[in-house]
Short mmCIF file of C-alpha atoms in Angstrom, two decimals:
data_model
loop_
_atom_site.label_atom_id
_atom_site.label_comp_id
_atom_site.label_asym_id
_atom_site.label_seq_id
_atom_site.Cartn_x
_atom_site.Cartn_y
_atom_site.Cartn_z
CA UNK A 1 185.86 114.38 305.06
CA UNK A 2 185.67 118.05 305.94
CA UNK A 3 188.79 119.25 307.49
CA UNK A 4 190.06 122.47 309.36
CA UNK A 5 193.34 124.14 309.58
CA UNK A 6 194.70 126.97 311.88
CA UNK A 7 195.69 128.90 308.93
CA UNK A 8 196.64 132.18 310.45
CA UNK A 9 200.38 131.60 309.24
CA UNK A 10 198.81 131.09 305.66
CA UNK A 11 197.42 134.06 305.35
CA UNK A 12 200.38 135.95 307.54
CA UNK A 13 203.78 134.33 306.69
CA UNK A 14 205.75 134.72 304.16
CA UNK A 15 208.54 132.36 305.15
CA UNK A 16 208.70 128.62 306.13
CA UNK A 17 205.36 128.29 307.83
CA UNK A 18 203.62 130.01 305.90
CA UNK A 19 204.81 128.26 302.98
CA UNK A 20 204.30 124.86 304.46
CA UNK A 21 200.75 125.92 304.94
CA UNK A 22 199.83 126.94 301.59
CA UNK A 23 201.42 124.13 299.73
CA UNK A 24 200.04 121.86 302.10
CA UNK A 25 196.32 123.14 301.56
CA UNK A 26 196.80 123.23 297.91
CA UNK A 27 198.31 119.68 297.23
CA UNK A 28 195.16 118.02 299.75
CA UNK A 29 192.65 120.40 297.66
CA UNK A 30 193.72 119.22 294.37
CA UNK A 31 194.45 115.66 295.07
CA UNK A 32 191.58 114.67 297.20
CA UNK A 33 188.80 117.24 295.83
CA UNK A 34 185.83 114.94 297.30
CA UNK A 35 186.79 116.36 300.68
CA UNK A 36 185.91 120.21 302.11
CA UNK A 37 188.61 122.10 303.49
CA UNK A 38 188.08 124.77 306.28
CA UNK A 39 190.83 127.79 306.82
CA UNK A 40 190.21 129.11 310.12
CA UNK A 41 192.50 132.26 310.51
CA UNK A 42 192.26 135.63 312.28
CA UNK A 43 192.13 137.89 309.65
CA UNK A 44 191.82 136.86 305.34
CA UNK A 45 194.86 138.51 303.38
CA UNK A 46 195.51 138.18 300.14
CA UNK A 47 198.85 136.56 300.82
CA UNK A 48 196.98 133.29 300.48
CA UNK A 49 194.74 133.27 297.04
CA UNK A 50 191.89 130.36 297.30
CA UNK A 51 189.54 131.72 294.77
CA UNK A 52 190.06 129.01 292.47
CA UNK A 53 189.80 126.04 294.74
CA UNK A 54 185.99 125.24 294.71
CA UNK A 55 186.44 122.56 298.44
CA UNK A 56 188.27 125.15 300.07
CA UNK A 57 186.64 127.89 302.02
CA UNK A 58 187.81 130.99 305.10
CA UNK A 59 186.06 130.98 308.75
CA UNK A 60 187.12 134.22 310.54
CA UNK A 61 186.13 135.79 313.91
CA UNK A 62 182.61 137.07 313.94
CA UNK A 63 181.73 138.79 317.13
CA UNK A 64 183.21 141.69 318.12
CA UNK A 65 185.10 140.62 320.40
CA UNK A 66 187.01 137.34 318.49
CA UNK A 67 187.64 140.38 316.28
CA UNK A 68 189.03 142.56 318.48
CA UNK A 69 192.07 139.85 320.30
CA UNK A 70 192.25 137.45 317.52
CA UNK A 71 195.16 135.73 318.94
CA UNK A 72 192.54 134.82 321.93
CA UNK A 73 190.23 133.41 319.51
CA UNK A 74 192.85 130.98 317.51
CA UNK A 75 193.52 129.81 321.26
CA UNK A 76 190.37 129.33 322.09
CA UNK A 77 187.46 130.65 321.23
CA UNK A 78 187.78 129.31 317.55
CA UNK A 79 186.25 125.52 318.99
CA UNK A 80 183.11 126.91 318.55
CA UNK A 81 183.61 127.69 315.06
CA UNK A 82 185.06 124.21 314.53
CA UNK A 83 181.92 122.83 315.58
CA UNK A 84 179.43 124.53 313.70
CA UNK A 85 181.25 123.78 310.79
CA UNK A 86 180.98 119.99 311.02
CA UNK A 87 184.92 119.51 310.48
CA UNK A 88 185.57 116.16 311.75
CA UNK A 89 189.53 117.10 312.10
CA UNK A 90 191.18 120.08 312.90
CA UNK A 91 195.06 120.20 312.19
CA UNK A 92 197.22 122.72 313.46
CA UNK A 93 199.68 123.63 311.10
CA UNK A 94 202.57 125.38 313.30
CA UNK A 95 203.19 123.81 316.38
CA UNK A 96 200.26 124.14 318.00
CA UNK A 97 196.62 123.27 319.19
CA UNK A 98 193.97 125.26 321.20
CA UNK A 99 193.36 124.57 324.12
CA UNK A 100 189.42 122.88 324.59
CA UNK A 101 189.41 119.91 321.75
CA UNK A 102 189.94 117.66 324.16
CA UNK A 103 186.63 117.91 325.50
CA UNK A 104 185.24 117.53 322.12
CA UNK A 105 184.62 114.91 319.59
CA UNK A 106 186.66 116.31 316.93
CA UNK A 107 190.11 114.61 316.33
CA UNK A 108 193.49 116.74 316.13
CA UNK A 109 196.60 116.71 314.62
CA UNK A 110 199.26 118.60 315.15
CA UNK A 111 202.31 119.44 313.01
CA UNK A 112 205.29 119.56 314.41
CA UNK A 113 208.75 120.96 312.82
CA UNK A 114 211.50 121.17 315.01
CA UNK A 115 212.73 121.75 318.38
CA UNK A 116 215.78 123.89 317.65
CA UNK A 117 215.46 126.15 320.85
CA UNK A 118 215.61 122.58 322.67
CA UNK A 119 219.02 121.83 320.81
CA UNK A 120 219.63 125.64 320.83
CA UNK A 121 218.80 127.06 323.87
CA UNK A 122 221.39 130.05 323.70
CA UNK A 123 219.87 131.29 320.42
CA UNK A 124 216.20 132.04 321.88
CA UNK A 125 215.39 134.52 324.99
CA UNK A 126 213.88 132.81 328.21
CA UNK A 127 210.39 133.54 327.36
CA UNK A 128 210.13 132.59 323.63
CA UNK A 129 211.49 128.71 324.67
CA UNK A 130 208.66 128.73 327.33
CA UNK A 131 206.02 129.42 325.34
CA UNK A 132 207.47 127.29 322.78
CA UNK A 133 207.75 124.13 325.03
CA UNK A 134 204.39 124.79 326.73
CA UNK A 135 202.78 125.30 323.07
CA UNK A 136 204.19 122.01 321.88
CA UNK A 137 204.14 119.82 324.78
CA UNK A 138 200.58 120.64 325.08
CA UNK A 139 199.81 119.94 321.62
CA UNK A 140 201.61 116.81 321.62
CA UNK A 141 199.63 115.38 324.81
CA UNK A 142 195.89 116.06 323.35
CA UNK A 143 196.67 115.60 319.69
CA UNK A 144 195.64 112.26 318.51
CA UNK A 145 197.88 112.33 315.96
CA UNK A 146 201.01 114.07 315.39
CA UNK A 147 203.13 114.99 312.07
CA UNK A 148 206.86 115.07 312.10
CA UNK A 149 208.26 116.67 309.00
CA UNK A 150 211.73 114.46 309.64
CA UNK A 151 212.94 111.32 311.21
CA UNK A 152 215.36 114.22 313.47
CA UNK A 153 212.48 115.91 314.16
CA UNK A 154 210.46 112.48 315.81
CA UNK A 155 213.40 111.60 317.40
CA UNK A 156 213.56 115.15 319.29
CA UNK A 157 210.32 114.87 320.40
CA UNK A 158 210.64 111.36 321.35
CA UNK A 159 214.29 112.55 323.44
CA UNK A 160 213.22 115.83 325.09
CA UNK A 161 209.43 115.26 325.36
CA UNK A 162 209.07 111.48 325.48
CA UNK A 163 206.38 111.56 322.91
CA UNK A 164 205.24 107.70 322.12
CA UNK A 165 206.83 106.97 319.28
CA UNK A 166 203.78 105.17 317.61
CA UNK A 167 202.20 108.42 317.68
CA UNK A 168 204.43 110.14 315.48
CA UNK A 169 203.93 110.07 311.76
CA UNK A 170 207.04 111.32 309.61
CA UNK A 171 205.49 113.02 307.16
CA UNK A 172 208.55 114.46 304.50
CA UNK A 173 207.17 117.77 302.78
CA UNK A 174 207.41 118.51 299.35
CA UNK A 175 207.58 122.21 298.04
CA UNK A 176 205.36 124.68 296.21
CA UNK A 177 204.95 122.85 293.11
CA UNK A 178 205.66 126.14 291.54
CA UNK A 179 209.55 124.61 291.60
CA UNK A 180 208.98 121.34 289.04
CA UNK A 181 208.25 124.38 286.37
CA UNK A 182 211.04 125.29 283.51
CA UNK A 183 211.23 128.75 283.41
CA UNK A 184 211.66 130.11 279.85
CA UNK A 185 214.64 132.25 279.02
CA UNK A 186 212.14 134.89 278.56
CA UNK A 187 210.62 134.17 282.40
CA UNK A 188 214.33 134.15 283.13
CA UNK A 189 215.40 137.39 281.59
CA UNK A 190 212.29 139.64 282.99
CA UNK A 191 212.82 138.23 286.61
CA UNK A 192 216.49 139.16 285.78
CA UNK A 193 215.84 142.47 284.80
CA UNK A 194 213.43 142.76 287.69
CA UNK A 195 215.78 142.25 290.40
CA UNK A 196 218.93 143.36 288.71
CA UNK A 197 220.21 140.06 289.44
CA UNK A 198 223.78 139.28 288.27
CA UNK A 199 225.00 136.86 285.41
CA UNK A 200 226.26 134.61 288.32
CA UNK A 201 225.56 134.81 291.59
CA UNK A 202 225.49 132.27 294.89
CA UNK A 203 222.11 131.83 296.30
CA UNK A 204 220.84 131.65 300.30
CA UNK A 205 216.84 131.21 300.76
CA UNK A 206 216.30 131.85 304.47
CA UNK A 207 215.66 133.84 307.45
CA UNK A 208 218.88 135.88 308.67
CA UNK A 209 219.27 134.36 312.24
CA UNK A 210 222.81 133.09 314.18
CA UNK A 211 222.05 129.21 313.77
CA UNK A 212 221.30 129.73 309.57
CA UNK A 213 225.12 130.60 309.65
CA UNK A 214 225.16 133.12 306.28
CA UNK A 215 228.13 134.45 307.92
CA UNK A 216 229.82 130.99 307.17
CA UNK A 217 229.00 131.95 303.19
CA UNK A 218 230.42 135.34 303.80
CA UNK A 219 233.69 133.93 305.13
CA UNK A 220 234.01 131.52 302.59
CA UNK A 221 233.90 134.01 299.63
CA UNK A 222 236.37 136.45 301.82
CA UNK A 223 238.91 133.44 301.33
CA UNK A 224 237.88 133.18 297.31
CA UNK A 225 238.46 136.85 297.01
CA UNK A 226 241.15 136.04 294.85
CA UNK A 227 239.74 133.12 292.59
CA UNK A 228 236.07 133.97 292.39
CA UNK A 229 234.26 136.98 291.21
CA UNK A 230 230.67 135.61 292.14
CA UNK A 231 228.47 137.70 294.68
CA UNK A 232 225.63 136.15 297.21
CA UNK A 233 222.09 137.09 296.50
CA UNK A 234 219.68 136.41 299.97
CA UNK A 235 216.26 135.84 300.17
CA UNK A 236 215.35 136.61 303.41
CA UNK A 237 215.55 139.28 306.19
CA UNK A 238 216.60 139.43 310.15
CA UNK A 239 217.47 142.10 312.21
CA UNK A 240 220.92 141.73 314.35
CA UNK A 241 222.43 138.58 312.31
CA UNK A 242 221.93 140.77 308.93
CA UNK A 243 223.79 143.71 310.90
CA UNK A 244 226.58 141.67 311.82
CA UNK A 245 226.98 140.00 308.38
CA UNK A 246 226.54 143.29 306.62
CA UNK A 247 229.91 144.91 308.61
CA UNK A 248 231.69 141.81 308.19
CA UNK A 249 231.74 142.39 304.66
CA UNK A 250 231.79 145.75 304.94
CA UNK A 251 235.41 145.40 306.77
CA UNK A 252 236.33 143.08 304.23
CA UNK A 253 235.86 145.06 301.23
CA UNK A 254 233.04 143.26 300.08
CA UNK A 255 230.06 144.46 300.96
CA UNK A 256 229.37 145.01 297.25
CA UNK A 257 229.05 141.14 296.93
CA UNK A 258 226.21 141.14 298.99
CA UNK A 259 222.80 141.24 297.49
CA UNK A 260 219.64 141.34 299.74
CA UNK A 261 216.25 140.95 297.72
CA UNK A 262 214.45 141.60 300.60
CA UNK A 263 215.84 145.17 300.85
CA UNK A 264 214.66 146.07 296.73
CA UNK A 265 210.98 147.88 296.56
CA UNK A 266 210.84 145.54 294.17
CA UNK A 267 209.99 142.80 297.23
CA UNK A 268 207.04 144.33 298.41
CA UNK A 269 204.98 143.16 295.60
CA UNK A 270 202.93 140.07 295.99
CA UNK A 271 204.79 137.77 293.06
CA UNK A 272 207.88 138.06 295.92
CA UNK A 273 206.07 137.08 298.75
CA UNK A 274 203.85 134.28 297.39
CA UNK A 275 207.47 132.83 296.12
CA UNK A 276 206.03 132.93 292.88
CA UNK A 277 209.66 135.11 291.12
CA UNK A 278 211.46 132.47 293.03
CA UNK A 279 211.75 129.26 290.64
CA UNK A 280 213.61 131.88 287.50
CA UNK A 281 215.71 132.82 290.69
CA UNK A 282 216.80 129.46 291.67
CA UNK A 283 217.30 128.40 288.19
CA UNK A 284 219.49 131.24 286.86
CA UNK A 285 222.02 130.36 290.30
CA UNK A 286 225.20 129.17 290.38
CA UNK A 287 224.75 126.96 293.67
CA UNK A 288 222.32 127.65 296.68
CA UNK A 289 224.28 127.22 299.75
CA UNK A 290 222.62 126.46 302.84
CA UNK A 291 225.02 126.43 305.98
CA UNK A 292 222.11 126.34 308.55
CA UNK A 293 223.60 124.12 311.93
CA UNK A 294 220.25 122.77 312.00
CA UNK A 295 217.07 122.66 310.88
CA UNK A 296 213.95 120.32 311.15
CA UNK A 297 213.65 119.51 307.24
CA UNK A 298 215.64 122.31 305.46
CA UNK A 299 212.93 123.19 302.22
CA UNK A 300 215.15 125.41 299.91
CA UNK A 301 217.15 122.15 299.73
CA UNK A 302 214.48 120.69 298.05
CA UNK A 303 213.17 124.00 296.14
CA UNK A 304 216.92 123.72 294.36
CA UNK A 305 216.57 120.23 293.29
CA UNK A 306 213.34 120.54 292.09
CA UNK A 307 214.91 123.54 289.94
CA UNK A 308 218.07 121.53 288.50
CA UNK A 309 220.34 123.85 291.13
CA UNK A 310 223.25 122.16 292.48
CA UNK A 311 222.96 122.42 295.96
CA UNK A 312 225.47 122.78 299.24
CA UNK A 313 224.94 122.24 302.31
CA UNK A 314 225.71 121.38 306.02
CA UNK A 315 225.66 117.69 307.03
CA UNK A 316 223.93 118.63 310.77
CA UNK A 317 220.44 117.32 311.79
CA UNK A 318 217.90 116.41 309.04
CA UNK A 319 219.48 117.92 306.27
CA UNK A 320 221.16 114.30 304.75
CA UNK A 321 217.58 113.20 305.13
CA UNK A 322 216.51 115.99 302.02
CA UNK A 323 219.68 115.92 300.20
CA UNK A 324 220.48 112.46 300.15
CA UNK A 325 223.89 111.86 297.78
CA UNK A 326 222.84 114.38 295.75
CA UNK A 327 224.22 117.24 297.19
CA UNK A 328 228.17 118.27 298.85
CA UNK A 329 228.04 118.52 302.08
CA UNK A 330 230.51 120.02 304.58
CA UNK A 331 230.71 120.93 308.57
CA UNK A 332 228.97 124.43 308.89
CA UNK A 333 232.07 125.58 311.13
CA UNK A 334 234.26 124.87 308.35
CA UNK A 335 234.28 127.51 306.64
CA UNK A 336 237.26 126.97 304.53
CA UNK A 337 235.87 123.39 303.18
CA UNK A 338 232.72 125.39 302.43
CA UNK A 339 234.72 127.53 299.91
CA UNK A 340 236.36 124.62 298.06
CA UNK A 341 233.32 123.52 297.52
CA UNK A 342 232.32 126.60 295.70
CA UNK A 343 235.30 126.92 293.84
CA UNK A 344 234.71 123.16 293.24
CA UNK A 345 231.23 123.81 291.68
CA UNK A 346 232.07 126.70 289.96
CA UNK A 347 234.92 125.74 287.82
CA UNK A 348 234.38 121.67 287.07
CA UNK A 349 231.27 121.84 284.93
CA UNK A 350 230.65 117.95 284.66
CA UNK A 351 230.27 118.09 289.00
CA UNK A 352 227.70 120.81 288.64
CA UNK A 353 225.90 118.96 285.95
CA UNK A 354 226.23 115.93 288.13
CA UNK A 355 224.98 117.68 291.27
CA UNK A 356 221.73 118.87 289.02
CA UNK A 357 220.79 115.66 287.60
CA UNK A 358 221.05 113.53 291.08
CA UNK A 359 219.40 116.40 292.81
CA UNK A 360 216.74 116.15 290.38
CA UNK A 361 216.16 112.98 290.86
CA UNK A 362 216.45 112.88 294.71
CA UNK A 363 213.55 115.61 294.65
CA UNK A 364 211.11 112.93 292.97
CA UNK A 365 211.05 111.06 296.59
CA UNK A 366 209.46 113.78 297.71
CA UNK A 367 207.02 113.81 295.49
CA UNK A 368 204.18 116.37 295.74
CA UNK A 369 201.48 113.85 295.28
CA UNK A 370 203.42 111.18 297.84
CA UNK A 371 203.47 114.11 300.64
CA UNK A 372 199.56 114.82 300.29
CA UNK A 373 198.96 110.85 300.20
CA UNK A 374 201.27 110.61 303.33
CA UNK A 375 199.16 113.24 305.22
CA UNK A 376 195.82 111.89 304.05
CA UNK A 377 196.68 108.83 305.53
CA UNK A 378 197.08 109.93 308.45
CA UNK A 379 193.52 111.36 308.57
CA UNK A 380 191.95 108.31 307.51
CA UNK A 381 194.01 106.70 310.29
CA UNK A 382 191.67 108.33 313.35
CA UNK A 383 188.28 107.75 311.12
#
């Protein structure tokens, strides 16, 4: 088979697309290398290294004028290039499909991830949920197949949009397998060193918006002031969230216990945004907490299982579906239950070793090599 992708988010993001785009790629080019892979993007970056992988290969915009508006050319004008590159499927990675395949012979899939400004409405502006719901629903009505990365995520689609049902694939990801590696204590020790990290810390891997809820964390260690002397290290930025988390702790005398990575020179190197410093983070934490009120899949969950991290996190939307039993949950409004539960893993050794070993194994069903065999089987499925 030779396959495309809209990879523009490969090569561009550094956060959950992004790194649902490169994993994806890499697992499909390593476990089925018989087929040709196609990365059709606006511009090449070296965010995104394919040097090594022999079936994979980058189509960008030739002409001047696919050069010049880019973002017309991933809408449109990038069928062309689809079809003089013989890809009999073109799958579109983020949400989204351009508009034209319909009229041509080449079969589409679509990847969808979550509908959050559906559920959320009062957490996007007017225009970004319109272009989000015109985006999907269009993709979702000329797709011939479409990818789910959680049973919440189907059922949205089948609620809001009343997507057929027998359309939908659920498709669970699996992470960068960058996660299932051991980092030595000398790995440890330079990424350490690197980022000045503490001897304990808390960890939160997201973006820094009001429906990830970090300032649930922050609460929660305002009411451990007294019992805990463990700071929060983020990974990941925002603009008026971070503002409003930084004074809260800033009123609290605390603001010392709050560590943003993403704020270090240190982050503007390529080892931080490929994620490839972020397994000897993970493994050197005390807990990652993840308080998000709801997300389509929730990947850091599985990025701290994979790295023996005992995890916490909210029980909302498709969360339970990643953790399984493996992690403590807790209502992300709550936060005074959220900070028994960190005093809770903190101080009772034999529940944090428990929470690593069932995490551990709750990460094999998501096994990297199930996920691309999942996905490829849905290709095979519109041959």
């Amino acid at each position: 088979m030779i396959i495309g992708y809209d990879s523009k988010r490969a090569f561009q993001n550094t956060t959950g697309l992004g790194n649902y785009s490169r994993s994806l790629i890499r697992l499909l080019a390593r476990n089925f290398p018989h087929n040709n892979y196609i990365l059709f993007a606006p511009k090449q970056t070296g965010l995104f290294d394919i040097s090594a992988m022999e079936n994979v290969r980058t189509i960008t915009p030739s002409g001047f004028f696919d050069k010049r508006f880019g973002a017309l050319w991933r809408r449109n004008g990038v069928i062309k290039d689809v079809l003089k590159s013989s890809a009999g499927i073109y799958h579109g990675l983020s949400n989204e499909l351009p508009h034209g395949f319909e009229k041509t012979n080449i079969k589409t899939v679509v990847t969808i991830h979550d509908l959050i400004f559906e559920r959320f409405p009062e957490t996007y502006n007017f225009d970004e949920r319109y272009v989000h719901r015109w985006k999907i629903k269009h993709a979702c009505k000329v797709a011939d197949a479409i990818i789910a990365i959680s049973k919440q995520t189907k059922s949205d689609l089948v609620e809001f949009y009343k997507v057929p049902g027998d359309k939908i694939f659920t498709c669970y990801q699996s992470c960068n397998p960058i996660f299932e590696h051991r980092c030595t204590a000398e790995e440890k020790a330079l990424i350490k060193k690197k980022y000045n990290l503490p001897d304990k810390y808390f960890l939160f891997v997201s973006s820094i918006a009001p429906r990830k809820n970090l300032i649930a964390i922050c609460q929660a260690l305002v009411l451990l002031k007294q019992k805990l002397d463990i700071p929060l290290v983020v990974i990941g930025n925002g603009k008026k969230e971070k503002e409003i988390v930084k004074e809260f702790m800033r009123t609290s005398g605390m603001a010392d216990k709050l560590i943003f990575l993403n704020e270090l020179p240190q982050s503007n190197d390529n080892a931080f945004a490929s994620a490839t410093d972020f397994p000897a983070i993970y493994q050197q934490a005390t807990a990652l907490i993840y308080p998000s009120i709801f997300e389509g899949f929730g990947l850091p969950v599985l990025e701290a299982m994979w790295s023996g991290l005992p995890v916490i996190c909210s029980n909302t939307s498709s969360l339970p579906e990643a953790g399984g039993d493996a992690v403590l949950y807790f209502d992300p409004h709550d936060h005074e239950r959220l900070a028994q539960l960190m005093l809770n893993v903190t101080t009772d050794e034999a529940l944090a070793e428990e929470l690593r070993r069932k995490g551990y194994q709750q990460a094999q069903l998501f096994d990297t090599k199930k996920y691309a065999n999942n996905i490829m089987e849905v290709y095979k499925s519109l041959q």
